[in-house]
Structures are given as structure tokens and as C-alpha cells.
XYZ file of C-alpha atoms in Angstrom:
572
model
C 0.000 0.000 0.000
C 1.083 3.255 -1.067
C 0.904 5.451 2.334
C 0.583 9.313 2.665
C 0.719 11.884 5.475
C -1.613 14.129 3.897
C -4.060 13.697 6.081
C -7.707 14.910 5.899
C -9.989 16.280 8.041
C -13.058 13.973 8.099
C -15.703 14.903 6.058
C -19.134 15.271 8.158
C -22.175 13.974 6.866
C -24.595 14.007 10.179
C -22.841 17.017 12.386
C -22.960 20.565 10.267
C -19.476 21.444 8.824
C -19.685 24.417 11.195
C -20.609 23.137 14.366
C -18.599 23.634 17.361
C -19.437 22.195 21.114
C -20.199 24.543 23.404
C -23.187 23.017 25.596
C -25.089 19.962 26.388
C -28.293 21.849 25.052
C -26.367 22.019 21.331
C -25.155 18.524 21.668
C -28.187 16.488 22.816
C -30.112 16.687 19.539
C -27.576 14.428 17.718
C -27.730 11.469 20.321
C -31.284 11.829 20.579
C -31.497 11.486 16.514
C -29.173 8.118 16.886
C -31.337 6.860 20.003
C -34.511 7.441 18.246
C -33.655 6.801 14.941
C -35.530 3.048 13.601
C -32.777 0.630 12.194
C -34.855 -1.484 9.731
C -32.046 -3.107 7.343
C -28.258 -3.618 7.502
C -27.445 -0.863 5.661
C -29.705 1.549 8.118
C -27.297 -0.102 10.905
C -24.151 1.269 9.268
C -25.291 4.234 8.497
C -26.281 4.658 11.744
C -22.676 3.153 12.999
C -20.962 5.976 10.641
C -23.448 8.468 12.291
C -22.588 7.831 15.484
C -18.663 7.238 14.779
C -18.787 11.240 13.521
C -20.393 12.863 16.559
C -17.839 10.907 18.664
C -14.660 12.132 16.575
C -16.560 15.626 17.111
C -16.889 15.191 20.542
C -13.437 13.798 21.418
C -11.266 16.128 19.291
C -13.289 19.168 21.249
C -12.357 17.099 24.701
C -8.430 16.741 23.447
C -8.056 20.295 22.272
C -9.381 21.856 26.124
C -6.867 19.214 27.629
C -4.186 19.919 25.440
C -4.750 23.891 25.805
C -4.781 23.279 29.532
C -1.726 21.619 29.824
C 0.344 23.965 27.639
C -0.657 26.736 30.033
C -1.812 25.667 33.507
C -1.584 29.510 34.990
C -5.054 30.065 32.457
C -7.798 29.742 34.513
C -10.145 30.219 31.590
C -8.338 27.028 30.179
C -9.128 25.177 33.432
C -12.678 26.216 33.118
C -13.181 25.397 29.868
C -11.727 21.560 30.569
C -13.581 21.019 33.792
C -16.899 22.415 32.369
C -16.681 19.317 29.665
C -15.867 17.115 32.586
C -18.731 18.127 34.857
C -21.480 19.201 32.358
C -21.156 17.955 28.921
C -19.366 14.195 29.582
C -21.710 13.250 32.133
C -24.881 13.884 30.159
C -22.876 11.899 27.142
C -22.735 8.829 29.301
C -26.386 7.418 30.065
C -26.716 7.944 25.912
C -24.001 6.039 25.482
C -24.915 3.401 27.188
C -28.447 3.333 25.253
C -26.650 3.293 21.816
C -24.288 0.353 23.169
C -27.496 -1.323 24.249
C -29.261 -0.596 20.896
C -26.510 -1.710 19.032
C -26.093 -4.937 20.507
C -30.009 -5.979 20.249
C -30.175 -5.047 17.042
C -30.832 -8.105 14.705
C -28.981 -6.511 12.131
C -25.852 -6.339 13.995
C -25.471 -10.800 13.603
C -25.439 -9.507 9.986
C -22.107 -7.534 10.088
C -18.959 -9.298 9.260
C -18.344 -10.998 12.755
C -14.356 -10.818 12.451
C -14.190 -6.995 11.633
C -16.690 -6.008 14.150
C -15.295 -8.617 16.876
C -12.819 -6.461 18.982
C -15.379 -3.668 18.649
C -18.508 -5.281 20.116
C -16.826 -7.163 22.635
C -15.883 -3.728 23.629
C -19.451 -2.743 23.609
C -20.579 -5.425 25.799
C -18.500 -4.755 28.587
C -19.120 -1.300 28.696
C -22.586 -2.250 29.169
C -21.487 -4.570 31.793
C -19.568 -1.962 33.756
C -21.967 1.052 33.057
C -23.956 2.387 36.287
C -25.642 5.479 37.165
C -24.097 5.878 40.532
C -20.751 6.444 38.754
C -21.462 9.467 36.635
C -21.026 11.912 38.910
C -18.104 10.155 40.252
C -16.519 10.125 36.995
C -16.857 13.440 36.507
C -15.461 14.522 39.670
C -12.489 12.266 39.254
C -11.810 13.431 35.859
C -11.464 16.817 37.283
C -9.125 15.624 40.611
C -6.691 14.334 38.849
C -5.623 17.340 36.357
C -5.374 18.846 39.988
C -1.507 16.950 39.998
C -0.163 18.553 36.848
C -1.590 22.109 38.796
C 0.636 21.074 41.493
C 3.378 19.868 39.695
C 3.330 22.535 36.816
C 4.570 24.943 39.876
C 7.535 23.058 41.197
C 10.921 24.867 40.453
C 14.281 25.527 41.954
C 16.772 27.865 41.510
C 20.369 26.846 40.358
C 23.082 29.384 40.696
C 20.434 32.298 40.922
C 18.400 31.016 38.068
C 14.571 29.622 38.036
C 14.332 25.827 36.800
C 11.602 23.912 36.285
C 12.642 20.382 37.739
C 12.486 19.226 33.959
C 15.166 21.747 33.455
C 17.121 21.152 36.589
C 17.503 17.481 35.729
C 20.352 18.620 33.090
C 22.489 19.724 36.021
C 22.821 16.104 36.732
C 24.575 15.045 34.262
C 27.495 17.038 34.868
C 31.012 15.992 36.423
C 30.578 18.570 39.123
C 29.854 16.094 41.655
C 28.812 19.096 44.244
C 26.736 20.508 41.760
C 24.663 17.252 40.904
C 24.437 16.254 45.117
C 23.366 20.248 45.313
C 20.560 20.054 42.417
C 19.517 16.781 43.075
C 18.783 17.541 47.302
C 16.865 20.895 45.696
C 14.652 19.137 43.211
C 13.628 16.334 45.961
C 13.648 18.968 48.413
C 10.942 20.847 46.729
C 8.478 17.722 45.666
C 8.790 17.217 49.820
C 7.131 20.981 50.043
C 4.289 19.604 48.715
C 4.333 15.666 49.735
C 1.303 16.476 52.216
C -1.219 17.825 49.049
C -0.135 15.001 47.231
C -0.852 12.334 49.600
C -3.792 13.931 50.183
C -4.849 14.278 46.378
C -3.580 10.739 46.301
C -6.019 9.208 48.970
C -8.839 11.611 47.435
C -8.389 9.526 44.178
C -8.199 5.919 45.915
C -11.359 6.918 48.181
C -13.655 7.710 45.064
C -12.294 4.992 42.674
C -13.026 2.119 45.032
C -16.608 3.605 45.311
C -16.699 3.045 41.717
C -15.918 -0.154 41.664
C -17.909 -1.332 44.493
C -20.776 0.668 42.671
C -20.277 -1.807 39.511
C -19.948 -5.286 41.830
C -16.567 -5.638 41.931
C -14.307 -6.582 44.944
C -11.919 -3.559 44.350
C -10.949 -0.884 41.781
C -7.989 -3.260 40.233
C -10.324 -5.957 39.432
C -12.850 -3.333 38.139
C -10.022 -1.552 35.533
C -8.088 -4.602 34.200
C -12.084 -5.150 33.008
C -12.118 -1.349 31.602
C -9.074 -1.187 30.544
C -9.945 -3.833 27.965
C -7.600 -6.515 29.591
C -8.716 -9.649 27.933
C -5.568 -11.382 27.219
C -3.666 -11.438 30.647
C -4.492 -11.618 33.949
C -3.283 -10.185 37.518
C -1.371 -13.531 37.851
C 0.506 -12.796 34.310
C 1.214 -9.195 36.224
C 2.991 -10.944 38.946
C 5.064 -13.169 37.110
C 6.302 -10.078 35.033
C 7.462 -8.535 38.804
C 9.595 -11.990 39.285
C 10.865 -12.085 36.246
C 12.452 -8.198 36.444
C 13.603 -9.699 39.621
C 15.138 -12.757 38.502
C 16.323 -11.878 34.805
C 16.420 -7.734 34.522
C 17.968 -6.877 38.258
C 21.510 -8.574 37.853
C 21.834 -6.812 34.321
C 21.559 -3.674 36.014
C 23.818 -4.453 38.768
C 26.276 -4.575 35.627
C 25.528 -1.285 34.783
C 26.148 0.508 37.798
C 29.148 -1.283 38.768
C 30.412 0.357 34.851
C 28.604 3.531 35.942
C 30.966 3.645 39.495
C 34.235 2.156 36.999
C 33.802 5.061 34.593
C 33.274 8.083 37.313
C 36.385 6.767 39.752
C 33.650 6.406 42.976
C 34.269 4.488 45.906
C 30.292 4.691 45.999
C 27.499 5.570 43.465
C 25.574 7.797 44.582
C 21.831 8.405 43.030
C 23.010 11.769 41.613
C 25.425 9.636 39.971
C 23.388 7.951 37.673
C 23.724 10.322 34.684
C 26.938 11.631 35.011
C 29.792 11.769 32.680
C 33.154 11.587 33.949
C 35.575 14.445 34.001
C 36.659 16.131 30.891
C 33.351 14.375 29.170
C 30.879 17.150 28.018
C 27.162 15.717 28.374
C 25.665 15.402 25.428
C 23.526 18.007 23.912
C 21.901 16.475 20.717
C 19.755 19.714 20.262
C 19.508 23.411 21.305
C 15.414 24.241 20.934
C 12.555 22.780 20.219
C 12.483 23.607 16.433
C 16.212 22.024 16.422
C 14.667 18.945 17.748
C 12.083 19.016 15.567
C 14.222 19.388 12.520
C 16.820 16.934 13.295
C 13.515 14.015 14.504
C 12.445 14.868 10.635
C 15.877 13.971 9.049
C 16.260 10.856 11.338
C 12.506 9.702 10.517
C 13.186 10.304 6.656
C 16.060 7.898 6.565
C 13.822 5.388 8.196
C 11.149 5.783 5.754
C 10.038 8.983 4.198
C 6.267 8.640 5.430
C 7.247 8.995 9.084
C 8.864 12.354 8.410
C 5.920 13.396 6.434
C 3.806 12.401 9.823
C 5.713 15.339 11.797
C 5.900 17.840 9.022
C 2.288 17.650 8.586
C 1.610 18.080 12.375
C 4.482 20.951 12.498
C 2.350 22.420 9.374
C -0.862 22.004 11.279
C 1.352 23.702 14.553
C 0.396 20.096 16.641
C 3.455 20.255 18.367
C 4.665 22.274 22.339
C 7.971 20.949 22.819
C 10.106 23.430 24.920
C 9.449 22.897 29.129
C 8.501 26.151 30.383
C 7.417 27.735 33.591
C 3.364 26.801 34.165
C 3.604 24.518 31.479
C 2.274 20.664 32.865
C 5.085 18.433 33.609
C 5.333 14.726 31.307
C 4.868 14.158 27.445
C 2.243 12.408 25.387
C 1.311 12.481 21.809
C -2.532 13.198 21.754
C -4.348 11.597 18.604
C -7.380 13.799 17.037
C -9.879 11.879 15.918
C -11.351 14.312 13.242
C -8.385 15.834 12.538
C -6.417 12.827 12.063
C -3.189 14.763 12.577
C -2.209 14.455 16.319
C -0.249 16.638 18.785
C 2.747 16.197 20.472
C 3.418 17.898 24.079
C 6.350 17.695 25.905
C 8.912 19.741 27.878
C 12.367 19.372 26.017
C 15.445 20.751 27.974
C 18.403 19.926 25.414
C 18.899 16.362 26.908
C 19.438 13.183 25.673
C 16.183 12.040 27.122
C 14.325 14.498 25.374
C 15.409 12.745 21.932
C 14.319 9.509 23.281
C 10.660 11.302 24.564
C 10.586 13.010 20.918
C 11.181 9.543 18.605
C 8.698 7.663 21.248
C 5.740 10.165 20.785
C 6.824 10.214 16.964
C 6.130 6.550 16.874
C 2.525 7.351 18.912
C 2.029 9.775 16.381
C 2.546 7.579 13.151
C 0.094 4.702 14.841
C -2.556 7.568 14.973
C -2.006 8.934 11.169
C -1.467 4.868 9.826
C -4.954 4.277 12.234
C -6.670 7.190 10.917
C -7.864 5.541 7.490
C -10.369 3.057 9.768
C -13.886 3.793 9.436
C -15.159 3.822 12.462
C -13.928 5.601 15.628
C -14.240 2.549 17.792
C -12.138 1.157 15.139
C -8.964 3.696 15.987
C -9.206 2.490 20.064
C -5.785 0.549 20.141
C -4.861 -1.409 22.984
C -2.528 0.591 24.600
C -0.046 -2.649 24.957
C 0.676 -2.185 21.383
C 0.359 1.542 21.349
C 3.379 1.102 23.234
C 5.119 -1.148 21.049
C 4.660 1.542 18.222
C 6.449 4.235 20.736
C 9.189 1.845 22.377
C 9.917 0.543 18.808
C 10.276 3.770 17.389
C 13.242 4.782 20.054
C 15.390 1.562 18.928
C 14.408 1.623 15.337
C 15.974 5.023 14.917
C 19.226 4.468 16.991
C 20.739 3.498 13.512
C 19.843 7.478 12.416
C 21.194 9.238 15.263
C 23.460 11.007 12.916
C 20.700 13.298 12.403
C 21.276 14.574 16.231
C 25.658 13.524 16.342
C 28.062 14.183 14.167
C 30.427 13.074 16.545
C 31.337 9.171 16.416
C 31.997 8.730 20.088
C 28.991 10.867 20.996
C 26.502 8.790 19.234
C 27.364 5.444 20.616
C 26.910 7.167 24.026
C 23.779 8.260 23.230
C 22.869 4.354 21.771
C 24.614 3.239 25.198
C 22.052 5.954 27.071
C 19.105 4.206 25.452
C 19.901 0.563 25.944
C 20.252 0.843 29.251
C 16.912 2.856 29.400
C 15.177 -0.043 27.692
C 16.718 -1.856 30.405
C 16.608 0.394 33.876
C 13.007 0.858 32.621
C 11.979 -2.563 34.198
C 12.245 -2.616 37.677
C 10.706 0.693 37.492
C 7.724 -0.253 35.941
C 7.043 -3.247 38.285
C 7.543 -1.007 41.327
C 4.588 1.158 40.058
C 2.623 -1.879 39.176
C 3.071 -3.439 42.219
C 2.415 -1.019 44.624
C -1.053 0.031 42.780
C -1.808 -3.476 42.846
C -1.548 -3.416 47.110
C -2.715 0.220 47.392
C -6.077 -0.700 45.517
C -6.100 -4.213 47.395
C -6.044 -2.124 50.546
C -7.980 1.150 49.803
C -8.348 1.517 53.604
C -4.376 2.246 54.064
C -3.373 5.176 56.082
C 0.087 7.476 54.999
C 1.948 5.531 57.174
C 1.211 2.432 55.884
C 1.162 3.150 52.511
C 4.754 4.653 53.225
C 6.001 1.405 54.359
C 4.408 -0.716 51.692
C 6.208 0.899 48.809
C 9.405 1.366 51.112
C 9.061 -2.330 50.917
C 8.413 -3.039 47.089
C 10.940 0.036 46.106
C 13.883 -1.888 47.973
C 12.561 -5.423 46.907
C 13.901 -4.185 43.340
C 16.735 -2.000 43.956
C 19.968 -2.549 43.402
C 22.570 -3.257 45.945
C 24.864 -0.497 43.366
C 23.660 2.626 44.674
C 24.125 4.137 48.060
C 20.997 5.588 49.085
C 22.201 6.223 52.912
C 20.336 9.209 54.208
C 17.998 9.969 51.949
C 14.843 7.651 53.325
C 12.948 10.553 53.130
C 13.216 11.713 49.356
C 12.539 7.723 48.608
C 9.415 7.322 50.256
C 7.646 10.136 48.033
C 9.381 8.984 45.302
C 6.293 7.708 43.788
C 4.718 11.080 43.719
C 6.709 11.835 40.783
C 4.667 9.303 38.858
C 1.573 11.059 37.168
C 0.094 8.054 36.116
C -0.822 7.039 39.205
C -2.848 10.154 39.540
C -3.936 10.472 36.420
C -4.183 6.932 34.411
C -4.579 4.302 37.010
C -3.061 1.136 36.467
C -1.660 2.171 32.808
C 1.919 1.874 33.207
C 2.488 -2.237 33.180
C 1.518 -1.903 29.324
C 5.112 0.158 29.306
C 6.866 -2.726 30.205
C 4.575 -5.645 28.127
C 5.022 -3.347 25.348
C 8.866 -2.373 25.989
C 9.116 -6.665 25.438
C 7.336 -6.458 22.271
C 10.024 -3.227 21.330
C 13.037 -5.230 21.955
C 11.539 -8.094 19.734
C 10.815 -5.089 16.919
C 14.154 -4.371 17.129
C 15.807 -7.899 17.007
C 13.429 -8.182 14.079
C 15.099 -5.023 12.433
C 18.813 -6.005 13.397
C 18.165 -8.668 11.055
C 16.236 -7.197 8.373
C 15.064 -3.999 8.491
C 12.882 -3.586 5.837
C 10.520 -6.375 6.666
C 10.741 -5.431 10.507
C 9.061 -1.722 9.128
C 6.792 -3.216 7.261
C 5.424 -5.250 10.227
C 5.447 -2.330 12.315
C 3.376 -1.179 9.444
C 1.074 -4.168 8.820
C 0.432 -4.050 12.841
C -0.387 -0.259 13.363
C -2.674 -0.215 10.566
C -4.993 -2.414 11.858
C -6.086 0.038 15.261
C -7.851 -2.053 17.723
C -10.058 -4.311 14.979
C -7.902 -7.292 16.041
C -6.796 -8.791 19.819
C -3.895 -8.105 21.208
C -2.244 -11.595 20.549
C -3.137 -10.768 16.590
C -1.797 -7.251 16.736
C 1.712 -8.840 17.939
C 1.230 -11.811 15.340
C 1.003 -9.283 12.823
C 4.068 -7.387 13.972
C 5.964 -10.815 13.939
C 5.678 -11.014 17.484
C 4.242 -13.440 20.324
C 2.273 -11.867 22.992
C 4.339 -13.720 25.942
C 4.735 -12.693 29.498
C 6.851 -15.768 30.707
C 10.017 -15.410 32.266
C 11.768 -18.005 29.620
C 10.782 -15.250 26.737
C 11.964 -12.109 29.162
C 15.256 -13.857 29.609
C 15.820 -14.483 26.057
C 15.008 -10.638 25.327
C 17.580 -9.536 28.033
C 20.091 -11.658 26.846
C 19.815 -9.991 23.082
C 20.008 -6.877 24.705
C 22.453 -7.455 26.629
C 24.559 -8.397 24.097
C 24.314 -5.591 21.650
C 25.574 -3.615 24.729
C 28.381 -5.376 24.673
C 28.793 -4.724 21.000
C 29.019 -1.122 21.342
């Protein structure tokens, strides 16, 4: 297939070209059109499916772009508003109507008629959202959809000041990679220092959020909020039990790799002890690297690394950067994180992030590059519900992305020695990742077990998990209490519960990518291809098939991926 960026906006056939949502009152006479409308044939039923499809790309791009405006400037009040008015009085009115169209879809007698293996992932989808769906939890929604932009209001205002200048803690992170050992101890105590000013509000925010989401899982019959999202989320091909065998294997298979790194790490720097400002640092005489200088250097240089991949990607971010989807620079009041936000009308997505002229940036840069080319190969679907990925292999199109392009890092070195520092830098990412990820996981897997928990106990219970997968490398003496808020720096427990083991399923699905591209590069694109294309119309064990991977959680298959990666550190 020949593929294009030139995206188009999609044409609308049921919502006037020039309608724009501003109230419930305007909405409402669409939903009540598709609730009331008689479905007396097949092709009335997907008419009616394109019908509805519309009003939801309509709906969503209008909830993205108050989100995305939010986030890029979180001293706007009117921008607050404007997102926590949808939240409160437009998306809990959608709700009970979506749950009527769900419910007229699926006793339709025209819907046995479609074809069963396109519409499969889609109305299994429907079902359970009928399943989970209760009045009771509307208002909760709502409320919780406004709580938890209440972290990146609290976050967006954390800075320190280095050497008389104001940092935001993105920013200040740069500090500590130089070989001014003083300065890194002195920047890292400031930026830890700070998140402590405000541990109470987020503990508090933090119990807020469990309090209301085990209500809403109680509300819909199940034991606890876990068990209640692994059904929303969609989680049909693994279980909790697949969850905890991922945690052993880090333990068993990821843990001692590390250990190898940081025992390099202390080599290279001449330490007696590694410290955790440490971790970055370059030894004396080595400048750290600096693979850009703005954000429209990063964006030119992420073009010219795309296009040696394959042309289309780098037509993906020109025709965002011609649309002006992209916020890259961090900035004072600007939310803290990254994410590439698709647009379901538009087709072309958005990129936010707060670039600081590090290494990581590049690596947050190709990953919501590869986010954005799954939304612009997805866009082509007909149907909305056609475009909802699993985010496991959402993941795989990001994680991929950031080895795939190693091989075009020229684009941001021209220096030899600096470019197999930066590949260096990312493979033991991929790696460090791990334990990481399971000591999120984990801990929301106890905190949700025991909603009841006080501070103190939850304290102790991820004091107990963090050190379970630490490293014996790194001397942490003293600094108990920057570690126990540690996880405070983790917005996706506030904001996307329970989304952040898909980093690590998916960063095993990335490796595989990649050991398919070592060997042939071509045909490892055009899987990556084949796969995004599809959206979410097939399972997750199809979307890897189709990628030329197997969906496999087992510690045999996490060895074997360590051990590759292991190696090709070695190479370098």
C-alpha cells in the first residue's frame, strides 16, 4: 500500500461542517437522533454506525483540544474552566446515551449480519461497557476526571533555583549530568527537596483519588478498583497472575543486568560509591551530550532521522508541524510529562512535551513520533471505535520507534563517540526501565487491594516493594525521606490508574521489533506497518502476530530478550 501523510480532516455527513461544542443543550439533539432513529435493514445499521462514529470524533477532538490547551498553560484559569466544564457538564450527560446506543446496538438483529471478524474487537468492547456502566458512577466520573488534572496544577509549579536562576525540575535534571559532583548532590537535594514541600497535598490528592475509585468499583460489583479496571481497561488477554510473574521475572532476569551497569557507571566516574546523583553523570573532561539546542532544532533533526527510516514517518511530523500540533520546549506553568494526543477528526495528532536539550528528550521526541505515526497509519479506519488501540501495542509503536531510529542518530551527532553514548544511554533505558515499571505496578496493585491504608502504611508498603527491586549499586544512605515520596513523581498514578504495566509488556514487544530489524530492516518496518494499521479491529495476541511477534509474558521469553540486549551492549 502506497501510504501518505496528507491527512484529511473527516468529512461530516450528520454534524454541520460548522458546528462547534459549546453546551449539552447544542449537543443532545444528535444522540437523541441516533437513540430514536428506527434501524430497519443492515445498511440503516451502518449508516447509523458511521453516524454515530462522527459525533464521537466531534466530541473527542473538542475534549483533546481543552486538555491539550490546559496543559500547555496551567496559569489560564479560563483554560481550566473550559476543561472542567466538559468534565462536569457535557461528559456526564454523554454517558447514560451512550450506554443506550451500546445497548441498541447490541439488540439489534442486524448487527449478527455484520462481518463478525471486523466487528469482533469492537462489540466485545461494547458489551463490557454495558457490563460496567452504572448510574451511581457518573457523577463520580466526573469529579475524578477533574481531581486528577489537579496533579499537573501542582506539579506545573515546582521549580528551583540553580546558581540564581529559576528551573523547572524538567530543566534542573540537566544539572545532573554534569562531572561537578557538588553541583549534581546540590541540584539533586533541591529538586527532591521541593516535591517534599508539597508531599502532604499530594498524599492527600492521592487518597482523594483511591477513596472515590473504590466507590466506583464497588458501585459496579466488583471486589476492588484493580479488578474493576483490568475489566475497563480492555484486559482480555492477561491476567493479575501474568502481572505478577512479570514482577519476578524483572527480579530474577532484569535486576543482575543492572547491577552490571552501575558497577560500569561507578568504573567510569572513579567512585568508591554511586551515589543516586550519579546515575547520569559523565566523567571528568566528558561534556554531556547536547543532541539539540530548541525545540524547532529537535524538531528538525527528529524529521531527518525519521526520513532515513522511511520517508512517510517524516511526512507524519511535518504535517503536524504544518498544522502547529506540536509544544515541545518545558517552560514555567507549562504541565510536567509528554504524550502524543491523537485527534480523531483531525487525524493529525499533537505532540506535548517539555524538552530541555537532553538526551532524554530525543528519546521522549522519537517515542511520541512513533505514537504519532500509529494515529495517522490508524486514521484511514472507518469507524472511531475502530482507531481504540490497545494501549499494549500503542506502546510497542512508541518503544519501537526509540530503537528503530538508533541506527539514524546522525541526524542529532556528528560526533562518532557521541553517538554510541547516546545508543549506550538508550539501551540501558530499555533496560533500567523494568524494575521501574514493576515497582509502580506493584504497589497500585496493594494500594487498591487495601484502599483503607493510612500514609503511614502506605509509606512502608512501597518502602518495601521500592527496595525489593533495587539494586545493591547505589548508596541511598540518608535519603529515606526523598525515597518514600518517590512515587509522587509518577503522574500516572494520579492520572491513568493502572496504565503503566503496558510500558513494560510493550517495551518486550520493542526489543523483539528491534531484534526483528537487526536482522532485516525492511521487513521489521513493514510489520510495524502491517500491525499499526490495523487500530484495535484485532486482539492483542493478533496485533503482535502481525508485527511478527508473540504476545508472551513468561520469564523463559523475558530472559531471552535480556540476553539480546544485553549483548548488543556489549557490542558497542
Amino acid at each position: 500500500m502506497t501510504l501518505s501523510a496528507d491527512i484529511k480532516k473527516l468529512e461530516r455527513h450528520f454534524v454541520p461542517k460548522d458546528f462547534v461544542v459549546t453546551d449539552w443543550a447544542s449537543l443532545e439533539p444528535f444522540f437523541k437522533d441516533l437513540s430514536e432513529r428506527k434501524l430497519e435493514s443492515r445498511p440503516d445499521l451502518e449508516k447509523w454506525l458511521k453516524d454515530m462514529s462522527e459525533i464521537e470524533a466531534v466530541v473527542s477532538e473538542d475534549a483533546c483540544w481543552r486538555q491539550i490547551k490546559m496543559t500547555c498553560d496551567t496559569t489560564d484559569k479560563s483554560l481550566e474552566e473550559a476543561f472542567t466544564y466538559f468534565c462536569m457538564e457535557i461528559q456526564p450527560k454523554l454517558q447514560p446515551y451512550a450506554d443506550l446506543l451500546n445497548r441498541k446496538l447490541v439488540n439489534c438483529p442486524f448487527t449478527q449480519e455484520l462481518d463478525q471478524q471486523k466487528y469482533f474487537t469492537y462489540l466485545r468492547s461494547v458489551k463490557k461497557n454495558i457490563d460496567l456502566f452504572r448510574e451511581a458512577n457518573i457523577p463520580l466520573q466526573a469529579e475524578l476526571s477533574v481531581m486528577q488534572q489537579q496533579y499537573g496544577a501542582i506539579a506545573g509549579k515546582m521549580t528551583v533555583e540553580v546558581s540564581g536562576q529559576e528551573y523547572t525540575l524538567q530543566q534542573a535534571a540537566k544539572f545532573l549530568e554534569s562531572h561537578d559532583r557538588k553541583l549534581r548532590e546540590e541540584v539533586y537535594r533541591k529538586i527532591q527537596e521541593r516535591r517534599l514541600q508539597d508531599k502532604q497535598a499530594m498524599h492527600d490528592l492521592y487518597t482523594q483519588l483511591i477513596h472515590k475509585r473504590n466507590e466506583v468499583a464497588k458501585n459496579a460489583g466488583f471486589a476492588n478498583y484493580r479488578d474493576y479496571k483490568f475489566v475497563e481497561l480492555g484486559r482480555f488477554d492477561y491476567t493479575k497472575e501474568d502481572c505478577f510473574q512479570f514482577h519476578e521475572a524483572v527480579k530474577l532476569h532484569v535486576l543482575p543486568l543492572i547491577e552490571k551497569i552501575y558497577r560500569k557507571k561507578k568504573e567510569k566516574l572513579q567512585l568508591d560509591t554511586l551515589r543516586p546523583w550519579d546515575t547520569e553523570a559523565e566523567p571528568e573532561g566528558v561534556e554531556p551530550l547536547k543532541p539539540f539546542t530548541n525545540g524547532s532544532d529537535l524538531y528538525e533533526k527528529s524529521v531527518k532521522c525519521f526520513e532515513q527510516m522511511n520517508p512517510f514517518f517524516a511526512d507524519c511530523l511535518r504535517k503536524m508541524n504544518e498544522l502547529k500540533h506540536f509544544d515541545l520546549e518545558s517552560r514555567k506553568g507549562k504541565a510536567p510529562g509528554g504524550y502524543n494526543c491523537p485527534l480523531s477528526e483531525s487525524g493529525a495528532p499533537f505532540i506535548f512535551m517539555n524538552a530541555a536539550g537532553q538526551m532524554s528528550d530525543v528519546t521522549t521526541m522519537v517515542h511520541e513520533g512513533g505514537h504519532a505515526i500509529h494515529s495517522f497509519l490508524a486514521h484511514e479506519l472507518e469507524l472511531s471505535a475502530f482507531k481504540e488501540y490497545p494501549m499494549e501495542i500503542a506502546e510497542v509503536a512508541s518503544m519501537s520507534m526509540e530503537l528503530f531510529s538508533m541506527n539514524q542518530w546522525e541526524a542529532f551527532f556528528d560526533n562518532p563517540e557521541d553517538l554510541k553514548r547516546a545508543k549506550e544511554h538508550q539501551l540501558e533505558r530499555t533496560i533500567t526501565i523494568f524494575p521501574w515499571i514493576a515497582i509502580i505496578d506493584k504497589f497500585q496493585h496493594w494500594v487498591y487491594e487495601n484502599p483503607g491504608h493510612t500514609i503511614e502504611e502506605r509509606t512502608t508498603e512501597w518502602m518495601k516493594i521500592l527496595n525489593e527491586f533495587s539494586t545493591n549499586s547505589i548508596d541511598y544512605t540518608g535519603l529515606d525521606m526523598f525515597r518514600e515520596i518517590g512515587w509522587q513523581r509518577q503522574l500516572h498514578l494520579f492520572e491513568v490508574p493502572f496504565y503503566y504495566i503496558e510500558y513494560g509488556i510493550a517495551q518486550l514487544g520493542a526489543i523483539g521489533m528491534w531484534m526483528q530489524y537487526q536482522q532485516n530492516p525492511q521487513r521489521a518496518l513493514q510489520n510495524y506497518i502491517n500491525a499499526l494499521s490495523l487500530g484495535g479491529t484485532k486482539t492483542l495476541p493478533e496485533l503482535y502476530k502481525a508485527a511478527g511477534l508473540k504476545f508472551d509474558l513468561s520469564p523463559e521469553h523475558i530472559k531471552t530478550l535480556m540476553e539480546f540486549t544485553a549483548t548488543e551492549m556489549d557490542k558497542l
